[in-house]
Coordinates of C-alpha atoms and ligand atoms in Angstrom, one line a residue:
X29 CA 264.4 -7.8 100.0
X30 CA 262.4 -7.6 103.1
X31 CA 259.1 -5.8 103.0
X32 CA 258.6 -3.1 105.6
X33 CA 256.0 -5.1 107.4
X34 CA 258.2 -8.2 107.7
X35 CA 261.1 -6.2 108.9
X36 CA 261.8 -6.6 112.6
X37 CA 264.2 -4.3 114.2
X38 CA 264.7 -5.5 117.8
X39 CA 265.6 -2.1 118.9
X40 CA 262.6 -0.3 117.4
X41 CA 261.1 1.6 120.3
X42 CA 257.7 2.0 118.7
X43 CA 257.1 -1.7 119.4
X44 CA 256.2 -2.4 123.0
X45 CA 257.1 -6.1 122.5
X46 CA 260.8 -5.1 122.1
X47 CA 261.0 -3.9 125.7
X48 CA 262.6 -7.0 127.1
X49 CA 265.8 -5.8 128.7
X50 CA 265.9 -5.3 132.4
X51 CA 266.7 -1.7 133.2
X52 CA 270.1 -1.0 134.6
X53 CA 269.2 0.4 138.1
X54 CA 272.3 2.0 139.6
X55 CA 273.7 -0.2 142.4
X56 CA 276.8 -0.1 144.6
X57 CA 279.2 -0.6 141.7
X58 CA 279.3 -1.1 137.9
X59 CA 277.7 1.1 135.3
X60 CA 276.2 4.3 136.8
X61 CA 276.7 2.8 140.3
X62 CA 276.6 5.0 143.3
X63 CA 280.0 6.3 144.4
X64 CA 280.1 8.3 147.6
X65 CA 282.4 11.2 146.8
X66 CA 282.1 12.9 150.1
X67 CA 284.5 10.2 151.5
X68 CA 287.6 11.8 149.9
X69 CA 289.2 12.4 146.6
X70 CA 288.4 10.1 143.7
X71 CA 290.1 9.3 140.5
X72 CA 288.3 9.0 137.1
X73 CA 290.1 7.4 134.2
X74 CA 288.7 8.0 130.7
X75 CA 289.1 4.8 128.7
X76 CA 287.5 2.4 126.2
X77 CA 285.5 -0.4 127.7
X78 CA 283.5 -3.3 126.1
X79 CA 280.1 -3.8 127.7
X80 CA 276.9 -5.8 127.3
X81 CA 274.2 -3.1 126.6
X82 CA 272.0 -5.0 124.2
X83 CA 271.6 -8.8 124.9
X84 CA 274.1 -11.0 123.2
X85 CA 276.2 -8.2 121.9
X86 CA 279.2 -6.4 123.1
X87 CA 279.5 -2.6 122.6
X88 CA 282.6 -0.6 122.9
X89 CA 281.9 2.6 124.9
X90 CA 284.0 5.4 126.4
X91 CA 283.7 5.5 130.1
X92 CA 284.9 7.2 133.3
X93 CA 286.3 4.4 135.3
X94 CA 286.7 4.6 139.1
X95 CA 288.0 2.2 141.5
X96 CA 288.1 2.1 145.3
X97 CA 289.1 -0.9 147.5
X98 CA 288.6 -3.3 144.7
X99 CA 285.2 -2.0 143.7
X100 CA 284.9 -0.7 140.1
X101 CA 282.5 1.8 138.7
X102 CA 281.9 3.0 135.1
X103 CA 280.4 6.5 134.8
X104 CA 279.7 6.4 138.5
X105 CA 276.7 8.3 139.9
X106 CA 278.6 10.6 142.2
X107 CA 277.0 11.4 145.6
X108 CA 278.0 14.6 147.4
X109 CA 276.5 16.8 150.1
X110 CA 276.2 20.6 149.9
X111 CA 279.2 22.1 151.7
X112 CA 281.5 19.1 150.9
X113 CA 284.8 19.6 149.2
X114 CA 284.6 17.6 146.0
X115 CA 287.8 16.4 144.6
X116 CA 288.4 14.2 141.5
X117 CA 291.4 13.8 139.3
X118 CA 290.8 13.0 135.6
X119 CA 293.4 10.7 134.1
X120 CA 293.0 10.8 130.4
X121 CA 293.6 7.3 129.0
X122 CA 292.2 8.1 125.6
X123 CA 294.2 9.1 122.6
X124 CA 292.3 12.4 122.3
X125 CA 291.8 15.5 124.5
X126 CA 288.9 15.6 126.9
X127 CA 287.7 17.4 130.0
X128 CA 285.0 17.0 132.6
X129 CA 282.3 19.7 132.8
X130 CA 280.2 19.6 136.0
X131 CA 276.9 20.6 134.5
X132 CA 274.9 22.9 136.7
X133 CA 277.5 23.4 139.3
X134 CA 278.6 26.8 140.6
X135 CA 282.3 26.7 140.6
X136 CA 285.6 28.5 139.7
X137 CA 286.0 28.4 135.9
X138 CA 289.3 26.6 136.2
X139 CA 287.3 23.6 137.6
X140 CA 284.5 23.9 135.0
X141 CA 286.0 21.7 132.3
X142 CA 286.2 24.7 129.9
X143 CA 287.7 23.6 126.5
X144 CA 290.6 26.0 127.2
X145 CA 291.5 23.6 130.0
X146 CA 291.6 20.5 127.8
X147 CA 293.4 17.5 129.3
X148 CA 295.8 15.9 126.8
X149 CA 296.1 12.2 126.3
X150 CA 298.2 10.6 129.0
X151 CA 297.9 13.6 131.3
X152 CA 295.7 14.4 134.3
X153 CA 293.9 17.3 135.8
X154 CA 292.6 17.7 139.3
X155 CA 289.1 19.2 139.8
X156 CA 288.5 20.3 143.4
X157 CA 285.9 22.7 144.7
X158 CA 283.4 23.2 147.5
X159 CA 279.9 22.1 146.5
X160 CA 277.9 25.3 146.8
X161 CA 274.7 24.1 145.0
X162 CA 271.5 23.1 146.6
X163 CA 270.5 19.5 146.7
X164 CA 269.4 18.2 143.3
X165 CA 270.2 16.1 140.2
X166 CA 273.2 17.4 138.3
X167 CA 275.4 15.6 135.9
X168 CA 278.9 15.6 134.4
X169 CA 280.2 15.1 130.9
X170 CA 283.1 15.7 128.6
X171 CA 283.5 19.1 127.0
X172 CA 286.4 18.6 124.6
X173 CA 286.7 21.4 122.1
X174 CA 284.7 20.6 119.0
X175 CA 284.4 17.0 120.1
X176 CA 281.8 17.0 122.9
X177 CA 279.0 15.4 120.8
X178 CA 281.0 12.3 119.7
X179 CA 282.5 11.8 123.2
X180 CA 279.2 12.1 125.1
X181 CA 277.5 9.9 122.5
X182 CA 280.2 7.2 123.0
X183 CA 279.5 7.2 126.7
X184 CA 281.3 10.0 128.6
X185 CA 278.6 11.2 131.0
X186 CA 277.3 10.5 134.5
X187 CA 275.1 11.8 137.3
X188 CA 276.1 14.0 140.1
X189 CA 273.6 14.0 142.9
X190 CA 273.8 16.6 145.6
X191 CA 272.1 16.1 148.9
X192 CA 271.1 18.8 151.4
X193 CA 268.7 19.1 154.3
X194 CA 265.6 19.7 152.1
X195 CA 266.4 16.6 150.1
X196 CA 267.0 14.5 153.2
X197 CA 263.7 15.7 154.7
X198 CA 261.8 15.0 151.5
X199 CA 263.1 11.5 150.9
X200 CA 262.4 10.6 154.5
X201 CA 258.8 11.8 154.2
X202 CA 258.3 10.0 150.8
X203 CA 259.9 6.9 152.2
X204 CA 262.0 6.5 149.1
X205 CA 265.6 5.3 148.9
X206 CA 268.1 6.0 146.2
X207 CA 268.6 3.0 143.9
X208 CA 265.4 1.3 145.2
X209 CA 262.5 3.7 144.8
X210 CA 264.4 6.9 144.1
X211 CA 265.6 6.1 140.6
X212 CA 267.8 8.0 138.2
X213 CA 266.6 7.6 134.6
X214 CA 269.2 8.8 132.1
X215 CA 267.4 8.9 128.7
X216 CA 269.6 8.8 125.5
X217 CA 269.2 7.7 121.9
X218 CA 271.9 6.0 119.9
X219 CA 272.5 4.0 116.8
X220 CA 274.0 0.5 116.9
X221 CA 275.4 -1.5 114.0
X222 CA 274.7 -5.3 113.6
X223 CA 277.8 -6.2 115.7
X224 CA 276.4 -4.1 118.6
X225 CA 278.8 -1.2 118.3
X226 CA 277.8 2.4 118.5
X227 CA 277.7 4.4 115.2
X228 CA 278.3 8.1 115.3
X229 CA 278.5 9.3 111.7
X230 CA 276.3 12.3 111.4
X231 CA 275.6 13.3 107.8
X232 CA 275.1 16.9 106.8
X233 CA 271.5 16.9 107.9
X234 CA 272.4 15.5 111.4
X235 CA 275.3 17.9 111.6
X236 CA 273.0 20.9 111.3
X237 CA 269.9 19.5 113.0
X238 CA 271.6 17.5 115.7
X239 CA 272.3 13.7 115.7
X240 CA 269.4 11.5 116.8
X241 CA 269.5 7.7 117.2
X242 CA 267.0 5.0 116.4
X243 CA 267.4 3.2 119.7
X244 CA 266.3 4.6 123.0
X245 CA 268.3 3.8 126.1
X246 CA 267.6 4.4 129.8
X247 CA 270.6 4.1 132.0
X248 CA 272.4 2.7 129.0
X249 CA 269.9 -0.2 128.6
X250 CA 268.1 -0.2 125.2
X251 CA 264.3 -1.0 125.4
X252 CA 264.2 -1.4 129.1
X253 CA 261.6 -2.7 131.5
X254 CA 261.3 -2.2 135.2
X255 CA 259.5 -4.3 137.8
X256 CA 257.8 -2.2 140.4
X257 CA 255.8 -2.4 143.6
X258 CA 252.5 -0.7 144.5
X259 CA 254.2 2.3 146.1
X260 CA 255.5 5.8 145.5
X261 CA 258.5 6.3 143.2
X262 CA 260.8 9.3 142.8
X263 CA 262.2 9.4 139.2
X264 CA 265.1 11.6 138.4
X265 CA 264.9 12.2 134.7
X266 CA 267.9 13.5 132.7
X267 CA 267.8 14.0 129.0
X268 CA 271.4 13.0 128.2
X269 CA 270.8 12.7 124.5
X270 CA 272.9 14.7 122.0
X271 CA 269.9 16.3 120.3
X272 CA 266.6 14.6 120.8
X273 CA 263.8 16.4 122.5
X274 CA 261.2 14.3 124.4
X275 CA 257.6 14.9 125.3
X276 CA 257.3 12.5 128.2
X277 CA 254.2 11.0 129.9
X278 CA 253.2 7.9 131.7
X279 CA 250.2 5.9 130.4
X280 CA 248.5 2.7 131.5
X281 CA 249.0 0.0 128.9
X282 CA 245.5 -1.3 128.8
X283 CA 244.2 2.1 127.8
X284 CA 243.1 5.2 129.6
X285 CA 244.7 8.6 129.4
X286 CA 248.0 10.0 130.7
X287 CA 248.7 9.3 134.4
X288 CA 248.9 12.2 136.7
X289 CA 252.4 12.8 138.2
X290 CA 253.9 15.4 140.5
X291 CA 256.8 17.4 139.4
X292 CA 259.0 18.1 142.4
X293 CA 262.3 19.3 141.0
X294 CA 263.9 20.8 138.0
X295 CA 267.6 21.3 137.0
X296 CA 269.0 22.7 140.2
X297 CA 266.7 22.2 143.1
X298 CA 263.4 21.1 144.6
X299 CA 260.5 23.4 143.8
X300 CA 258.6 25.1 146.6
X301 CA 255.8 22.7 146.2
X302 CA 254.8 19.7 144.0
X303 CA 253.2 20.6 140.7
X304 CA 250.7 18.3 139.1
X305 CA 251.7 17.4 135.5
X306 CA 250.6 14.8 133.0
X307 CA 253.4 15.4 130.5
X308 CA 256.5 17.5 130.1
X309 CA 259.0 18.5 127.4
X310 CA 262.5 17.5 128.4
X311 CA 265.3 18.9 126.2
X312 CA 269.0 17.8 126.1
X313 CA 270.7 18.8 129.4
X314 CA 267.6 19.3 131.4
X315 CA 266.6 17.3 134.5
X316 CA 263.1 16.9 136.0
X317 CA 262.2 14.9 139.1
X318 CA 258.7 13.3 139.1
X319 CA 256.7 11.4 141.6
X320 CA 254.9 8.4 140.2
X321 CA 252.3 6.9 142.5
X322 CA 251.6 3.3 141.9
X323 CA 249.7 2.7 145.1
X324 CA 246.4 2.2 143.5
X325 CA 247.6 -0.2 140.9
X326 CA 247.0 -4.0 140.8
X327 CA 249.8 -6.5 140.6
X328 CA 250.1 -7.5 136.9
X329 CA 249.2 -4.0 135.6
X330 CA 251.6 -2.3 133.2
X331 CA 252.5 1.3 132.6
X332 CA 254.7 2.9 130.0
X333 CA 256.9 6.0 130.0
X334 CA 256.3 7.2 126.5
X335 CA 257.4 9.9 124.2
X336 CA 254.2 11.5 122.8
X337 CA 254.0 12.8 119.3
X338 CA 254.7 16.5 118.9
X339 CA 255.6 19.1 116.4
X340 CA 259.4 19.3 116.3
X341 CA 259.2 22.7 114.6
X342 CA 262.1 22.5 112.3
X343 CA 261.6 25.8 110.6
X344 CA 265.1 26.6 109.5
X345 CA 264.1 26.2 105.9
X346 CA 260.7 27.7 106.2
X347 CA 261.5 30.9 104.2
X348 CA 263.4 29.4 101.3
X349 CA 261.3 26.3 100.6
X350 CA 257.8 27.7 101.0
X351 CA 256.0 24.3 101.0
X352 CA 259.1 22.5 102.2
X353 CA 259.3 20.5 105.4
X354 CA 259.1 23.6 107.5
X355 CA 255.5 24.3 106.6
X356 CA 254.7 20.6 107.1
X357 CA 256.1 20.7 110.5
X358 CA 253.9 23.6 111.4
X359 CA 250.8 21.5 110.6
X360 CA 251.9 18.8 113.1
X361 CA 255.1 16.8 113.3
X362 CA 253.4 13.5 113.2
X363 CA 252.9 13.6 109.4
X364 CA 256.5 14.6 108.8
X365 CA 257.9 12.2 111.3
X366 CA 255.9 9.4 109.6
X367 CA 257.2 10.5 106.2
X368 CA 260.8 10.5 107.3
X369 CA 260.3 7.1 109.0
X370 CA 258.9 5.5 105.9
X371 CA 261.6 7.0 103.7
X372 CA 264.6 6.0 105.8
X373 CA 263.3 3.9 108.7
X374 CA 264.5 6.5 111.1
X375 CA 263.0 7.3 114.4
X376 CA 261.7 10.8 113.6
X377 CA 261.8 13.9 115.7
X378 CA 258.5 14.2 117.4
X379 CA 257.4 10.7 116.7
X380 CA 255.6 8.6 119.3
X381 CA 257.5 5.7 120.9
X382 CA 258.1 3.9 124.2
X383 CA 260.9 4.8 126.6
X384 CA 260.4 2.4 129.6
X385 CA 257.9 -0.4 130.3
X386 CA 256.9 -0.8 133.9
X387 CA 255.3 -3.9 135.4
X388 CA 253.7 -3.9 138.7
X389 CA 255.0 -7.0 140.3
X390 CA 254.4 -6.9 144.1
X391 CA 252.2 -5.3 146.6
X392 CA 253.9 -3.1 149.1
X393 CA 252.5 -1.5 152.3
X394 CA 253.3 2.1 151.9
X395 CA 251.7 4.9 153.8
X396 CA 253.9 7.9 153.0
X397 CA 252.3 11.1 151.9
X398 CA 253.7 13.8 149.7
X399 CA 254.7 17.0 151.7
X400 CA 252.9 20.1 150.6
X401 CA 256.0 22.2 151.0
X402 CA 259.3 20.9 149.6
X403 CA 261.7 23.8 149.8
X404 CA 262.0 27.6 149.7
X405 CA 262.4 29.1 146.3
X406 CA 262.6 32.9 146.7
X407 CA 261.1 35.0 144.0
X408 CA 263.7 36.2 141.5
X409 CA 265.0 39.6 142.3
X410 CA 265.4 41.7 139.1
X411 CA 265.7 45.0 140.8
X412 CA 268.1 47.2 138.7
X413 CA 268.9 44.3 136.3
X414 CA 270.4 45.2 133.0
X415 CA 268.7 43.6 130.0
X416 CA 270.8 41.7 127.6
X417 CA 269.4 40.2 124.4
X418 CA 270.7 36.9 123.2
X419 CA 269.4 36.2 119.7
X420 CA 269.4 32.7 118.2
X421 CA 269.4 32.5 114.5
X422 CA 270.2 30.4 111.4
X423 CA 272.5 31.3 108.6
X424 CA 272.7 29.2 105.4
X425 CA 276.0 29.0 103.7
X426 CA 276.4 26.7 100.7
X427 CA 273.3 24.8 101.6
X428 CA 274.5 24.2 105.2
X429 CA 272.7 25.6 108.2
X430 CA 274.9 27.3 110.8
X431 CA 273.4 28.3 114.2
X432 CA 274.4 31.6 115.7
X433 CA 274.2 33.4 119.0
X434 CA 274.0 37.2 118.5
X435 CA 275.2 36.6 114.9
X436 CA 278.4 35.0 116.1
X437 CA 280.1 31.6 115.9
X438 CA 282.3 30.5 118.8
X439 CA 285.8 31.8 118.9
X440 CA 287.9 30.5 121.8
X441 CA 289.8 33.7 122.3
X442 CA 286.9 36.2 122.0
X443 CA 284.8 37.4 124.9
X444 CA 281.8 39.2 123.4
X445 CA 280.0 39.3 126.8
X446 CA 281.4 40.9 129.9
X447 CA 279.3 41.1 133.0
X448 CA 280.1 42.8 136.3
X449 CA 280.5 40.5 139.2
X450 CA 277.8 40.9 141.8
X451 CA 275.2 42.3 139.4
X452 CA 271.9 40.7 138.2
X453 CA 271.2 40.6 134.5
X454 CA 268.0 39.8 132.7
X455 CA 268.9 37.8 129.6
X456 CA 266.2 37.7 127.0
X457 CA 266.8 34.7 124.8
X458 CA 265.1 35.3 121.5
X459 CA 264.8 32.5 119.0
X460 CA 264.0 33.6 115.5
X461 CA 261.0 32.3 113.6
X462 CA 263.1 30.6 111.0
X463 CA 264.7 28.3 113.4
X464 CA 264.3 25.1 115.5
X465 CA 264.1 24.6 119.3
X466 CA 267.4 25.2 121.1
X467 CA 268.0 24.1 124.7
X468 CA 270.2 27.0 126.0
X469 CA 272.6 26.2 128.8
X470 CA 274.6 28.5 131.1
X471 CA 277.9 27.5 132.8
X472 CA 278.9 28.8 136.2
X473 CA 275.6 30.3 137.4
X474 CA 272.1 29.2 137.8
X475 CA 269.2 31.3 136.6
X476 CA 265.5 31.7 137.0
X477 CA 263.0 31.8 134.1
X478 CA 260.9 34.9 134.4
X479 CA 258.7 34.7 131.4
X480 CA 257.9 32.9 128.1
X481 CA 256.5 35.1 125.3
X482 CA 255.1 34.1 121.9
X483 CA 255.2 30.4 122.6
X484 CA 253.9 27.9 120.1
X485 CA 250.5 26.4 121.2
X486 CA 252.0 23.0 122.3
X487 CA 254.0 25.0 124.8
X488 CA 251.5 27.7 125.7
X489 CA 248.9 25.0 126.6
X490 CA 251.3 23.8 129.4
X491 CA 251.6 27.3 131.0
X492 CA 251.1 27.3 134.7
X493 CA 251.1 31.0 135.2
X494 CA 250.5 34.4 133.5
X495 CA 254.1 34.6 132.6
X496 CA 253.6 31.7 130.3
X497 CA 256.0 29.5 132.2
X498 CA 255.6 25.7 132.2
X499 CA 256.2 23.5 135.3
X500 CA 259.6 22.6 134.0
X501 CA 260.6 26.3 134.0
X502 CA 260.1 26.7 137.7
X503 CA 262.9 26.6 140.3
X504 CA 266.6 27.1 139.7
X505 CA 267.6 26.3 136.1
X506 CA 270.7 25.9 134.1
X507 CA 269.2 24.9 130.8
X508 CA 266.1 26.2 129.1
X509 CA 264.4 25.3 125.8
X510 CA 263.6 28.2 123.5
X511 CA 261.2 27.4 120.6
X512 CA 261.1 29.1 117.2
X513 CA 259.6 32.5 117.5
X514 CA 259.8 32.5 121.3
X515 CA 261.4 34.8 123.8
X516 CA 262.4 33.5 127.2
X517 CA 263.3 36.1 129.8
X518 CA 265.7 34.9 132.5
X519 CA 267.3 36.5 135.6
X520 CA 270.9 35.6 136.5
X521 CA 272.8 36.8 139.5
X522 CA 276.5 36.9 138.8
X523 CA 277.9 36.7 142.3
X524 CA 280.7 34.5 143.4
X525 CA 283.8 34.4 145.6
X526 CA 286.2 32.5 143.4
X527 CA 288.7 35.4 143.1
X528 CA 289.8 36.8 139.8
X529 CA 288.2 37.0 136.4
X530 CA 285.9 34.1 135.5
X531 CA 285.5 32.7 132.0
X532 CA 282.4 30.7 131.2
X533 CA 280.2 29.5 128.4
X534 CA 276.6 30.0 127.2
X535 CA 275.7 27.5 124.5
X536 CA 273.1 25.3 122.9
X537 CA 273.0 21.8 124.5
X538 CA 272.3 20.1 121.1
X539 CA 275.8 18.9 121.2
X540 CA 276.3 19.1 117.4
X541 CA 275.3 22.7 117.6
X542 CA 277.7 23.4 120.5
X543 CA 280.6 21.7 118.6
X544 CA 279.7 23.7 115.5
X545 CA 280.0 26.9 117.5
X546 CA 276.6 27.7 118.8
X547 CA 278.4 28.8 121.9
X548 CA 279.7 32.0 123.3
X549 CA 282.3 32.9 126.0
X550 CA 281.4 35.3 128.7
X551 CA 283.6 36.9 131.3
X552 CA 282.7 37.9 134.8
X553 CA 284.8 40.8 136.0
X554 CA 285.2 42.5 139.3
X555 CA 284.2 46.2 138.9
X556 CA 286.8 47.3 141.5
X557 CA 289.6 45.7 139.6
X558 CA 288.4 47.1 136.3
X559 CA 288.7 50.7 137.6
X560 CA 292.2 50.1 138.8
Ligands
C2O5 CU1 276.2 20.2 129.8 CU2 278.6 23.1 128.5 O1 277.3 21.6 129.1
CU6 CU1 277.1 22.9 131.8
CU7 CU1 270.8 24.5 119.0

């Protein structure tokens, strides 16, 4: 038997020396390649595909395949402009039901990939809608009923980049170009077997906490590195993991603290102005755009995008166990993560590891400056808003933890929440103390974060205003992380012109939680029609 010190796992992301795979940077075709969807309808076929993700191994993944004039894409990065009509047909080539959900997009519910609109094997569905959103980094993924976690994990997800005037102006000022110096970074964690295939076999623990993997992938490349120039980069980060929460920061490899960055966008838009940050929490489903300035670096220097250690705050058993892992976690996750790691050689929640290694390779003349004003983000208008409380809690049945929203588990044909079209509501998302962090996501509409109350110290120390908001809470959001004991107050304006009653979802974006029913239907009704 190998001793732990002799053991070498080539995918172990805690070892910098393992970061030897060239990052897949989206190009004009292939995996995550750019596909201009403003040029007319596209077709996406869900199918199995064998790919080289890790060197020397072939991995079977599920993909959305697109083809146009002989060019082939897998999980294309779709490019659209605000005001375009987007049109894509999904042809389901799998032997299971699936859908496409356009995460963050404001659209008619029939186009939203709702599990009620599942696409059966061998059939197709046409998604067509005007792109009403502001410019930003959105994404799409499967939303098959009770099967989202496995399907996303096996590969069914891609980016959806919306461009508008603000975006064009900014990228011109920054002198960055999509695919060159404006880089999407889709961060995911997965488990591989020796043959190179993906393993999705959550045990009871992973079912209730969410499935985390021991390998970290960026743009589907495990242990990636990137060769860079001495210039400014725009990085579009998406946490596309099933359940893993990241605390991300850039550091210089030869020591020194965290590098300063500028946060310019969150889920659904540019911020009004850049915010200086050194680290951010990024939960499943969330996006953040950062500017990384490498102009003062020397050729040969190296930088890493890292996950810093944090307290994962798994407090679901805190009450029952007393001195169980819940109370350990509250004294810092590092100890617990290290314990877990030693016991099972698992990459713990909240453990420190590398995500991407960056080598400065060339000098580049680059004189661009970062604009002081990026966009207009009007203050949230909560005048006359009705308050609705959404309580997140845990229930233990036969030793298994179930996650509930307002005490309920998802039922496809129940609509516990009915909102009036055209009104604004303030949703207070309250996470109980005996809980874990839940990234809560709203379909159909964007929202604003008004306030964070009762935040744990690792969150409170990142507050940028009196409301306790962090930089990643600013702007237009569709997913917000709510920590144990915290209350996050949001404002949502439910106006649309889709016609008819709308059925959407509000759910936890830990995909195992979503599949297990930590999800709730809500209906948007027209008050005039209700009276009739
Ligand atoms: Cu990205 Cu219903 O989720
Ligand atoms: Cu969504
Ligand atoms: Cu959850």
